[in-house]
Coordinates of C-alpha atoms and ligand atoms in Angstrom, one line a residue:
X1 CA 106.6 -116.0 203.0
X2 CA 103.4 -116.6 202.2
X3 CA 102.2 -120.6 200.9
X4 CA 99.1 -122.0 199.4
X5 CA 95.6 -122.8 201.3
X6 CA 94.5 -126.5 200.2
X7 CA 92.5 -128.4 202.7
X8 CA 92.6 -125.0 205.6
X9 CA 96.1 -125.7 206.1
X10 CA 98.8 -123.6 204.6
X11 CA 100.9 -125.9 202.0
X12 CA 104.7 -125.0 200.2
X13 CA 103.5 -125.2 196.4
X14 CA 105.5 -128.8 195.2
X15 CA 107.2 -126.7 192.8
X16 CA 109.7 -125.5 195.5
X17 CA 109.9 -121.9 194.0
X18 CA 108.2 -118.6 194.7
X19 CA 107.3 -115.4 193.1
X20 CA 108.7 -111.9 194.8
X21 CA 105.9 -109.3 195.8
X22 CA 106.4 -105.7 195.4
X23 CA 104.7 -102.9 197.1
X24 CA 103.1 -100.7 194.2
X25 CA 103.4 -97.1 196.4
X26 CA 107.8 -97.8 196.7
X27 CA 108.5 -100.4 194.1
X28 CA 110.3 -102.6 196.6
X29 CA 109.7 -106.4 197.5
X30 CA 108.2 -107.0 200.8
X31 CA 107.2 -110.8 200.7
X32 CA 107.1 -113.6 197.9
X33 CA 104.1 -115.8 197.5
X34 CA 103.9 -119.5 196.0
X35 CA 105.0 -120.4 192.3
X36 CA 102.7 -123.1 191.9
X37 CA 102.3 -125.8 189.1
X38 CA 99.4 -127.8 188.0
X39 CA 100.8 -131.0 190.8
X40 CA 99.4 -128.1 193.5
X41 CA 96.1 -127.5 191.8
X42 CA 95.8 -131.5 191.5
X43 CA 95.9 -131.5 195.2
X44 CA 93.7 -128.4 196.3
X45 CA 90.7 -130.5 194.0
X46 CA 91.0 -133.1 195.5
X47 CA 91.1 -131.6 199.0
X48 CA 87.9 -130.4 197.8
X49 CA 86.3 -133.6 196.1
X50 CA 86.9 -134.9 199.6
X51 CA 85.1 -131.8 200.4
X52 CA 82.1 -131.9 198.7
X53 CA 81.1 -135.2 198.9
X54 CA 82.1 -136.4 202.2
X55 CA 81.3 -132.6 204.2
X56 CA 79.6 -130.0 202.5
X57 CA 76.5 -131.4 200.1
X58 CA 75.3 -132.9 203.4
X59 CA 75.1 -129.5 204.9
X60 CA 71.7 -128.3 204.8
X61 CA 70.9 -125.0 203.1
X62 CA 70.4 -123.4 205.7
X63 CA 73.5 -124.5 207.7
X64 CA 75.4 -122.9 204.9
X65 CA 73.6 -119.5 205.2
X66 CA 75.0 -119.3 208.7
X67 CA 78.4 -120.5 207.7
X68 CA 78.5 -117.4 205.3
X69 CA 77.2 -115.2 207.6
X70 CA 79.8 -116.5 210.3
X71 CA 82.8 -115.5 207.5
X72 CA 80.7 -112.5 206.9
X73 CA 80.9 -111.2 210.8
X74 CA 84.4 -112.3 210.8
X75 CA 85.4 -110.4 207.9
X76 CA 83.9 -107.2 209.2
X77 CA 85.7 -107.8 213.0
X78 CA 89.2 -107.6 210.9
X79 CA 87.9 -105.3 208.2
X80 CA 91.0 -103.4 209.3
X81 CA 93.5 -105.7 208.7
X82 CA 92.1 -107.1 205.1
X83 CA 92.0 -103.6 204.3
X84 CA 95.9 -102.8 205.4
X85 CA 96.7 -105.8 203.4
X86 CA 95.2 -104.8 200.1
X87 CA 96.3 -101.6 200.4
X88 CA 99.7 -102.6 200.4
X89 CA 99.5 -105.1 198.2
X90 CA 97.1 -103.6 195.1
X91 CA 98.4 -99.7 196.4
X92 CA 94.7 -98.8 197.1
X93 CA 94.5 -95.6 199.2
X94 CA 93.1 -96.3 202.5
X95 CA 89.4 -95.4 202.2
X96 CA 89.5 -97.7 198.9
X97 CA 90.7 -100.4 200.5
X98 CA 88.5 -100.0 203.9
X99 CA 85.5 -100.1 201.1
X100 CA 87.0 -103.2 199.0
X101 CA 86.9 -105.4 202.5
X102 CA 83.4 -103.6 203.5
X103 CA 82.3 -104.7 199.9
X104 CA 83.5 -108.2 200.9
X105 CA 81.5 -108.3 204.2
X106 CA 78.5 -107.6 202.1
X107 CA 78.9 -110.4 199.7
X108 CA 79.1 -112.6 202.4
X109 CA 76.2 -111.6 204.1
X110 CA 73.8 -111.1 201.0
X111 CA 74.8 -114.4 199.7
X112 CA 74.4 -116.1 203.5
X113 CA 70.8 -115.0 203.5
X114 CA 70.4 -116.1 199.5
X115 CA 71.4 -120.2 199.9
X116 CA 67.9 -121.1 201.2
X117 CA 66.4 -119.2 198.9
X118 CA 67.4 -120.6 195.8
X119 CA 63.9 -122.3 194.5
X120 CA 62.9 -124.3 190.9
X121 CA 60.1 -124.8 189.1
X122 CA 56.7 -127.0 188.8
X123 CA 55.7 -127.3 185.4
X124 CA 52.3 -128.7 184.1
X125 CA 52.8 -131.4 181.8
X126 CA 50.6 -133.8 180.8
X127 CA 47.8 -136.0 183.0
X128 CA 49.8 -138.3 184.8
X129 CA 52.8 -136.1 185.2
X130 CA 54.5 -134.2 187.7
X131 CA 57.1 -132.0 187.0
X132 CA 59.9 -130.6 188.8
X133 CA 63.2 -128.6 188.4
X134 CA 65.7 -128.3 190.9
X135 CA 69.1 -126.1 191.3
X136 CA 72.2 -128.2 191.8
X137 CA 75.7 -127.2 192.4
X138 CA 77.9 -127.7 189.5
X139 CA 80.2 -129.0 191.9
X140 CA 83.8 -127.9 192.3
X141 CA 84.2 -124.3 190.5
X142 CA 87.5 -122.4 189.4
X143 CA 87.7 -119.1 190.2
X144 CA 90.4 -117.2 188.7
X145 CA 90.9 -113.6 190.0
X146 CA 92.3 -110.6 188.6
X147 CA 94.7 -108.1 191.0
X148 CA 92.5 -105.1 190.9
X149 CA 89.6 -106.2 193.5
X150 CA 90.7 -109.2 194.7
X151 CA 88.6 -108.7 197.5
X152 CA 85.6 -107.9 196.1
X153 CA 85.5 -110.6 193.5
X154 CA 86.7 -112.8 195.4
X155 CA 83.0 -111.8 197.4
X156 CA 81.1 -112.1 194.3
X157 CA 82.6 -115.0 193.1
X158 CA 83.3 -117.5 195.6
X159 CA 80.3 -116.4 197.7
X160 CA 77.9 -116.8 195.2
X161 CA 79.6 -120.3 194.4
X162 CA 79.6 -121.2 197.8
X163 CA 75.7 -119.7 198.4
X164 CA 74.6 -122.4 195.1
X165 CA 76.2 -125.3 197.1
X166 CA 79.7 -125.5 195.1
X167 CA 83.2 -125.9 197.1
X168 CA 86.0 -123.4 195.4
X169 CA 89.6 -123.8 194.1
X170 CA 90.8 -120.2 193.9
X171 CA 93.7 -118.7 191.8
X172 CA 94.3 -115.1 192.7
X173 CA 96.3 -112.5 190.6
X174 CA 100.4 -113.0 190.9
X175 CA 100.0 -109.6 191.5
X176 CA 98.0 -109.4 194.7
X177 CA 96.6 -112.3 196.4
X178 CA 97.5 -112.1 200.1
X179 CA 94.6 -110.5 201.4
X180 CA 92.7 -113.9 200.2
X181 CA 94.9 -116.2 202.0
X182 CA 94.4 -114.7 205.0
X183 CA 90.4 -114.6 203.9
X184 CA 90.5 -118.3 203.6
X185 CA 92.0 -118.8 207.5
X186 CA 89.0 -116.3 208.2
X187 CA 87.0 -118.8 206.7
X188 CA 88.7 -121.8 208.5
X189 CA 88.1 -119.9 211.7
X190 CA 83.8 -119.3 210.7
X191 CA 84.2 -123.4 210.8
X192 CA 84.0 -123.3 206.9
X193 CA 85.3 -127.5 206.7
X194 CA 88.7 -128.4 205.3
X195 CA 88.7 -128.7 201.6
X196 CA 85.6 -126.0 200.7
X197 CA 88.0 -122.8 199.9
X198 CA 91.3 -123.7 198.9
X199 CA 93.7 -120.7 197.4
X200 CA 96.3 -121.6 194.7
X201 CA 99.0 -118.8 193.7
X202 CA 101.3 -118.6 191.3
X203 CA 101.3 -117.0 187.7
X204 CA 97.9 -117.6 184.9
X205 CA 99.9 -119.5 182.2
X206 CA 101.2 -121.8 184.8
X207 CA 98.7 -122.5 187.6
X208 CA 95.4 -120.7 186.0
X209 CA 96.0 -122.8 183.0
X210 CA 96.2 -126.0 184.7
X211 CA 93.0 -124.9 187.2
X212 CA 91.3 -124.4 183.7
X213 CA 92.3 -127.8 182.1
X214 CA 91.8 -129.8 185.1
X215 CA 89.1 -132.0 184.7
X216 CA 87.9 -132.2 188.1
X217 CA 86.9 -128.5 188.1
X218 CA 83.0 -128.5 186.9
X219 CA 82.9 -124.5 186.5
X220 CA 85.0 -122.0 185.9
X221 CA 84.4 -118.3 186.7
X222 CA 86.9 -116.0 184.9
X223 CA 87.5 -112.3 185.8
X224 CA 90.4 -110.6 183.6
X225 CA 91.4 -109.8 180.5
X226 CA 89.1 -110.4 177.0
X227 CA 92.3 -111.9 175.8
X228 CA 93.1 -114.4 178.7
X229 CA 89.2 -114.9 178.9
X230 CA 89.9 -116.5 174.7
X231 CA 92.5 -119.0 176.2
X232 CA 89.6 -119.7 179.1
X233 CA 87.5 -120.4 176.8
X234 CA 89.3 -122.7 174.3
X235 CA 90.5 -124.7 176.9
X236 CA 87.3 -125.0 178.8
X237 CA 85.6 -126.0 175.6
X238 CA 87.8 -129.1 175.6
X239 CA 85.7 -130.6 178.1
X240 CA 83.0 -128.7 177.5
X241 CA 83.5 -127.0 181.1
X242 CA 80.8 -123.9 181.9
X243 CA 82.4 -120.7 182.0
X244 CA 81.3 -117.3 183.5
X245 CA 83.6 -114.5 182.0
X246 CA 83.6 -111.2 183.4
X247 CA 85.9 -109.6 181.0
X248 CA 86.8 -105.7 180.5
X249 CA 85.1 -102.0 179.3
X250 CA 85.6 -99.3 177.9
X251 CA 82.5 -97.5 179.1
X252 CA 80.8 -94.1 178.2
X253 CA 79.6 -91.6 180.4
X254 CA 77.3 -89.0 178.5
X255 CA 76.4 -86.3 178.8
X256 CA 73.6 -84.5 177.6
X257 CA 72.9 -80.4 177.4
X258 CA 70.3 -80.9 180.1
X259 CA 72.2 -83.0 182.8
X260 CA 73.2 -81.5 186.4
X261 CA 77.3 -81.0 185.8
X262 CA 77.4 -80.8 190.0
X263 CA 75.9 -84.0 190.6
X264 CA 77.7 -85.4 187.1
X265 CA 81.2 -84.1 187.5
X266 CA 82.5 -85.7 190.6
X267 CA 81.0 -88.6 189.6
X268 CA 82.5 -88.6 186.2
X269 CA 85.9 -87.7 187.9
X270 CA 85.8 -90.8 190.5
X271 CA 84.5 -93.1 188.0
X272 CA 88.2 -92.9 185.9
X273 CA 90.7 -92.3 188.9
X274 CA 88.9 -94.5 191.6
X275 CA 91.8 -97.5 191.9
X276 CA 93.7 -95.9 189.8
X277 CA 91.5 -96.6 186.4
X278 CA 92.4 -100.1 187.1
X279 CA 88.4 -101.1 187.1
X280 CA 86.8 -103.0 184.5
X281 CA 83.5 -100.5 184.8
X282 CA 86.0 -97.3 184.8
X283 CA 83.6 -94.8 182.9
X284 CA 87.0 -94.0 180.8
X285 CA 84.9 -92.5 177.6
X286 CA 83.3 -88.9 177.9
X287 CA 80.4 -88.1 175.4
X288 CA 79.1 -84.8 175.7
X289 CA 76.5 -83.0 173.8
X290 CA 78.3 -80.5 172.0
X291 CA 76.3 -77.8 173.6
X292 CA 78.1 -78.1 176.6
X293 CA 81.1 -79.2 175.1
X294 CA 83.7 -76.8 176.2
X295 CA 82.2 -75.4 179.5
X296 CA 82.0 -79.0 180.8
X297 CA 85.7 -79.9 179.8
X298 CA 86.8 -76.3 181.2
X299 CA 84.9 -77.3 184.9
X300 CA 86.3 -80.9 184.5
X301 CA 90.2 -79.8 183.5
X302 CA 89.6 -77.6 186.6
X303 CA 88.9 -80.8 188.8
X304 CA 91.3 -82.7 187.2
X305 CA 94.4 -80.9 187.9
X306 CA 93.3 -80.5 191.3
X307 CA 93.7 -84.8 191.9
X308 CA 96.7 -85.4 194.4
X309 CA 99.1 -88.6 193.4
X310 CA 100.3 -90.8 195.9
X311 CA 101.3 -93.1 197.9
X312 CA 98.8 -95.7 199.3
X313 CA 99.1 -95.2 202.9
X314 CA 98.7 -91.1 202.3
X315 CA 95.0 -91.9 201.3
X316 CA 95.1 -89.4 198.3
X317 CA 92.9 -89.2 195.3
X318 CA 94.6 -91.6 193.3
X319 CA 97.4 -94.7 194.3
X320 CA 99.9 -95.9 192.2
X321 CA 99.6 -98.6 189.5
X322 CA 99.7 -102.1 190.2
X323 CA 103.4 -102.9 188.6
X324 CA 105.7 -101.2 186.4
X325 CA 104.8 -102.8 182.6
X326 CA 101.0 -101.0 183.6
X327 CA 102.7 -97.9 184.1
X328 CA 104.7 -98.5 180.9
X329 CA 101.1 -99.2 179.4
X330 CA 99.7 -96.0 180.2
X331 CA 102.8 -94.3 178.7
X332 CA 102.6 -95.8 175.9
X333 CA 98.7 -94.8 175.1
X334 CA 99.8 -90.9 176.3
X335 CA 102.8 -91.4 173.7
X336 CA 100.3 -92.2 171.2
X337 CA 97.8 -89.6 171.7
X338 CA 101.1 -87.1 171.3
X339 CA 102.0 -88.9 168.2
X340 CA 98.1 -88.6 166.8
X341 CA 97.8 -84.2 168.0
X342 CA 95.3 -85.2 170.7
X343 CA 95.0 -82.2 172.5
X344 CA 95.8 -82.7 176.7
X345 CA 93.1 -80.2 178.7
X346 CA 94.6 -81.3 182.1
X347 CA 96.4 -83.6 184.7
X348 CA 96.9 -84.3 188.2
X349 CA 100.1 -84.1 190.2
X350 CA 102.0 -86.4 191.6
X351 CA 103.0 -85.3 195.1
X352 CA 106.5 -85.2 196.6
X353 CA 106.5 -87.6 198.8
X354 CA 106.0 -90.4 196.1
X355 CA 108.7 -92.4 196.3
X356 CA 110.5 -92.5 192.6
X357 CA 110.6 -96.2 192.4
X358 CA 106.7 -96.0 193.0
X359 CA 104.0 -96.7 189.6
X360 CA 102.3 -93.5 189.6
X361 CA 100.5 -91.8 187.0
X362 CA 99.0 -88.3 187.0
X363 CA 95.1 -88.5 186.3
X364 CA 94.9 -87.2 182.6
X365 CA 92.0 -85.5 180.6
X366 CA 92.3 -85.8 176.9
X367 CA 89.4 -84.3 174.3
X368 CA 88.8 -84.7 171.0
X369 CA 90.0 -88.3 171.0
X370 CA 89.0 -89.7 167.3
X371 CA 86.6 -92.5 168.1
X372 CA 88.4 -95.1 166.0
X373 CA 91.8 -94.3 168.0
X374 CA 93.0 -96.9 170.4
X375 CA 92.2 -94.6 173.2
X376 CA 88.7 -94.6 172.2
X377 CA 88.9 -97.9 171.3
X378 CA 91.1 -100.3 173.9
X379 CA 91.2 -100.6 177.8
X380 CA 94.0 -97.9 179.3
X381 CA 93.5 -99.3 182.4
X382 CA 95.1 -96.1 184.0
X383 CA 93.6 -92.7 184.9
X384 CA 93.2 -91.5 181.6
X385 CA 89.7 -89.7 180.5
X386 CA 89.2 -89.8 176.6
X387 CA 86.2 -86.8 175.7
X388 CA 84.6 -86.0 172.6
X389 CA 81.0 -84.2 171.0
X390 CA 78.2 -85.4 170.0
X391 CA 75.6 -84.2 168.0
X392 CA 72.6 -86.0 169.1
X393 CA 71.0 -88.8 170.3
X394 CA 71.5 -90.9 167.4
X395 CA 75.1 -89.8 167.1
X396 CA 75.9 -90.4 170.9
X397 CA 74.7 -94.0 170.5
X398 CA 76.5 -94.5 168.1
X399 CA 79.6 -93.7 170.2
X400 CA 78.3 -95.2 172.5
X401 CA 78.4 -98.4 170.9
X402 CA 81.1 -98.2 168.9
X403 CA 83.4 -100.3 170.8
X404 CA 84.2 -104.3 171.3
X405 CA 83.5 -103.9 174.3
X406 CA 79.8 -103.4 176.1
X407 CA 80.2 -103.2 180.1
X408 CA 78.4 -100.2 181.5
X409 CA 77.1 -96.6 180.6
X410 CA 76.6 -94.1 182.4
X411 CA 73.8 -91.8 180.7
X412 CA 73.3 -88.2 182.6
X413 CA 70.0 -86.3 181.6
X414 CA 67.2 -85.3 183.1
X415 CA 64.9 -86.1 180.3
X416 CA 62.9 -89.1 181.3
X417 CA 61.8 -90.5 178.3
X418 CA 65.0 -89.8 176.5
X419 CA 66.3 -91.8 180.2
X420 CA 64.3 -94.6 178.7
X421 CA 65.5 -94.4 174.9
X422 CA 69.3 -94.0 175.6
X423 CA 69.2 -97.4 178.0
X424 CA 67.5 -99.3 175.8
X425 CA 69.9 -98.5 172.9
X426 CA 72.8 -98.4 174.3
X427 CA 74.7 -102.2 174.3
X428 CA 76.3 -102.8 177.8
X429 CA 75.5 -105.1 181.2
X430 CA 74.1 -102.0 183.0
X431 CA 73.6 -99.0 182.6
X432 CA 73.6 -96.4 185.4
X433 CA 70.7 -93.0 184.8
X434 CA 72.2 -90.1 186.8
X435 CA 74.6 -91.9 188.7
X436 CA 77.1 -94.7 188.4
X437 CA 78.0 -97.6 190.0
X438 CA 76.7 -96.2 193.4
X439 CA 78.6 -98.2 196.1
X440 CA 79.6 -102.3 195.6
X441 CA 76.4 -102.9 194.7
X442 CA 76.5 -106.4 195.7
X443 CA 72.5 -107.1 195.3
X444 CA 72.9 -105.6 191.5
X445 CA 73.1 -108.8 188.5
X446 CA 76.8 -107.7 187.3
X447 CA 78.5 -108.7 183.8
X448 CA 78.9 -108.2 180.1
X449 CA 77.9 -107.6 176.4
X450 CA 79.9 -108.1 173.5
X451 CA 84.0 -108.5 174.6
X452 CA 82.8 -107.4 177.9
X453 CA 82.2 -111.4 178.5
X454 CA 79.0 -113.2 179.4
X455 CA 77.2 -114.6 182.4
X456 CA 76.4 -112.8 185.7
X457 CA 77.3 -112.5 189.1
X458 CA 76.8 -110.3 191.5
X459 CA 73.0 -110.3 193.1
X460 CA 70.6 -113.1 192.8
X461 CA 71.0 -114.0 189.2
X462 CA 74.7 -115.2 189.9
X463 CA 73.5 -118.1 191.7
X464 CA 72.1 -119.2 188.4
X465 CA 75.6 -119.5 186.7
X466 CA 76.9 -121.2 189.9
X467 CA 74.3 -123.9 189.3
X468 CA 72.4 -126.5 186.4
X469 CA 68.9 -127.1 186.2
X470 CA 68.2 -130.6 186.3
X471 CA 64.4 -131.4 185.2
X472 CA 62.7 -134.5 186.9
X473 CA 59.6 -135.9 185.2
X474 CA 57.5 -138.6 187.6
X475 CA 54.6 -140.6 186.1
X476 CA 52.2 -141.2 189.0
X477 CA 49.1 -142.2 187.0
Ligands
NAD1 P1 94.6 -111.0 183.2 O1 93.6 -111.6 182.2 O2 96.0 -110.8 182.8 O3 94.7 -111.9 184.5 C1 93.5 -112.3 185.2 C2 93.8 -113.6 185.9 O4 94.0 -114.6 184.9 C3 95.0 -113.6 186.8 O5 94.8 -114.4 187.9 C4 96.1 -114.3 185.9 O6 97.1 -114.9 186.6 C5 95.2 -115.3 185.2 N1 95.8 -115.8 183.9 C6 96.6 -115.1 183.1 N2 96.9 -115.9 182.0 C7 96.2 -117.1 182.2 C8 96.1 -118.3 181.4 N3 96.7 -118.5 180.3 N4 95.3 -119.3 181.9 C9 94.6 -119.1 183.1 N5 94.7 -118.0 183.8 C10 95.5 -117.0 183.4 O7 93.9 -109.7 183.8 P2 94.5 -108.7 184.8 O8 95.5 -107.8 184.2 O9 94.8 -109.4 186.1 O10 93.2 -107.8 185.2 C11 92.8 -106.7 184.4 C12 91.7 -107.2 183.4 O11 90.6 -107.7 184.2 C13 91.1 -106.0 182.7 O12 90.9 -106.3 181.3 C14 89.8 -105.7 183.4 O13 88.8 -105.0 182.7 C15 89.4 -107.1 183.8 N6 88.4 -107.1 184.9 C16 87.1 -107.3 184.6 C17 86.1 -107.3 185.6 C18 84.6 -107.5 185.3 O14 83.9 -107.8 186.2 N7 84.2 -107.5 184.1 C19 86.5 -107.0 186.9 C20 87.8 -106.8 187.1 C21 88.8 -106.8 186.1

């Protein structure tokens, strides 16, 4: 059984109950974690309260870069075993999950050599004046953590926290949060002090809620859904909390007449079925110059049913779904593109050896999706690629953009001024030119337009939502 992380010492929640955990790849429950309540999230802020102002604000800046680094070195020595754990946990095939903890190690060690960095301002102001601004930690931040990466957010969210000078209360997914746990000992171990990371579990509307409403928590950085990320918001705005909200996509890939297809397709391909299209930046829209329309769907529906199914530990192309009501989800979206004549130009198989009681879902490549469909329109969050034409530039921004949502875009030409036009018209965080989302991309400002939420982390610019500015005027004369 696993238990709680307040104050680097594993705690029963006070609620006395637990949640079961189930292996995605064979359905079956192999541990249960903590059902905690908002008496447990009272406990791991005030572990770090204690934290912060007793320990860690009197640690220099520097002296926190080589704490970071410590977890970071740590982290890579049991790579391995982070990796085994997600994979079982989240049903990420092997490599995925041996990236997702190599992600991790990079976070840490980005954002270790990024605390004593973090500089203000001198302004000139009027004779007599000095002026200053400094960065300041907000304090103690919330993190709450979807079950897709936990991993890697947890990297690019607690370690850019940490990196400003903030201690962390962490509430992980219900879904898949032991690889964290065992992060936090890691941290322990790297001599992080009692009280700095302190891990939570237990389900959102329970224990994310109360981490949201608790008044001690000065920050809250929120990675999920656009609808849990309204709820964040409300109750943050109580209090009048910060929030950084990295919310979902529904991103396009296009594809212009000119582009290289052998450099785009694979691309295109890994983009939907990497995790399973459970991935916020999941490039799950295809635009493509009708030009190459067909020939490009006929090389793609070639690739597609080629995708092996399976589970985790058989490192295939694609893993199972997190839990079964995802897998229901993705049903229900292929039900509805039966129901609505949307024409199917391929899927994947599912091997043999996937256990029946498993989530799986064959990669699926559907064209001529009506842009106002939900398809075209709402996160699948499953390996399901939606294509359709475009005329033009004009019309494939207006694709493009036709969404709530405004995440990434991938844009695949080798026109360079028309490189140029398409990024700056299309609406979305980032947009990738040839490419897309090449590796974790830890040093690379990360976040959203639109639905897709606001703030960033990720890189440099993070450490400006884990901190306020405070401006100090001195009159010398
Ligand atoms: P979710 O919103 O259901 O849950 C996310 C987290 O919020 C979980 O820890 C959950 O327990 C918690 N939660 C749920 N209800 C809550 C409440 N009322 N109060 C406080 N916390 C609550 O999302 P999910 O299904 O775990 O993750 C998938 C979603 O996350 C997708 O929409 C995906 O696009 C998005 N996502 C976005 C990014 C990004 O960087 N933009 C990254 C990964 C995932």
């Amino acid at each position: 059984m696993q238990l709680n992380y307040i104050a680097n010492t594993f705690v029963h929640s006070l609620s006395g109950k637990t949640i079961a955990v189930v292996d995605p790849s064979d359905g079956q429950v192999f541990d249960e974690i903590q059902r905690s309540n908002a008496a447990d999230i009272d406990n791991a802020v005030s572990a770090a309260r204690d934290c912060l102002e007793l320990v860690w604000q009197h640690i220099n800046a520097a002296e926190r870069g080589r704490l970071l680094m410590r977890l970071s070195v740590k982290i890579t020595e049991h790579a391995d075993e982070l990796a085994l754990i997600e994979q079982r946990d989240c049903g990420k095939p092997v490599k995925q999950a041996q990236a997702d903890a190599a992600a991790l190690a990079r976070y840490f060690e980005f954002y270790a050599g990024a605390c004593d960095k973090l500089h203000g301002e001198t302004i000139p102001y009027q004779s007599g004046y000095s002026v200053m601004t400094w960065r300041e930690p907000h304090g103690i931040t919330g993190h709450i953590i979807p079950w897709n990466y936990p991993l890697q957010i947890f990297g690019r969210s607690v370690g850019g926290a940490l990196a400003a000078g903030n201690v962390c209360v962490v509430k992980p997914s219900e879904d898949a949060c032991l690889s964290l746990l065992r992060v936090a000992e890691l941290a322990a171990e790297a001599g992080f002090p009692a009280g700095a990371i302190n891990i939570v579990t237990g389900y959102g509307h329970e224990v994310g809620d109360a981490l949201a409403r608790h008044p001690g928590i000065d920050h809250i950085s929120f990675t999920g859904s656009p609808t849990v990320g309204t709820l964040i918001q409300q109750v943050a705005a109580e209090r009048h909390c910060p929030v950084t909200l990295e919310l979902g996509g529904k991103s396009p890939q296009i594809v212009f007449a000119d582009a290289d297809l052998d450099a785009a397709i694979p691309t295109i391909i890994n983009a939907i079925v990497q995790n399973a299209g459970q991935t916020c930046s999941a490039g799950s829209r295809l635009l493509v110059e009708q030009g190459i329309y067909e020939p490009l769907l006929e090389r793609l529906g070639q690739a597609f049913e080629n995708l092996r199914v399976g589970p985790a530990a058989m490192d295939l192309d694609v893993g199972p779904l997190i839990r079964q009501s995802q897998q229901q989800r993705v049903w229900d979206f292929l039900s509805d593109a039966q129901v609505a004549n949307i024409p199917m130009v391929a899927q994947g198989q599912i091997v043999d050896e996937a256990p029946d009681t498993g989530f799986y879902q064959a990669p699926t490549l559907l064209r001529d999706v009506p842009v106002m469909h939900r398809l075209a329109q709402e996160e699948v969050f499953g390996p399901v690629l939606c294509a359709m034409s475009f005329k033009n530039e004009d019309h494939a921004i207006e694709l493009a953009n036709a969404t709530q949502f405004g995440l990434v875009a991938g844009i695949w030409t080798r026109d360079g001024a028309r490189q140029f036009r398409m990024a700056r018209r299309v609406k979305s965080g980032q947009v990738f030119i040839n490419s897309y989302g090449a590796g974790s991309g830890v040093e690379l400002p990360f976040g959203g337009v639109k639905s897709s939420g606001y703030g960033r982390e990720k890189g440099f610019e993070a450490l400006s939502g884990f901190t306020t500015l405070k401006t100090v005027v001195v009159r010398h004369g």
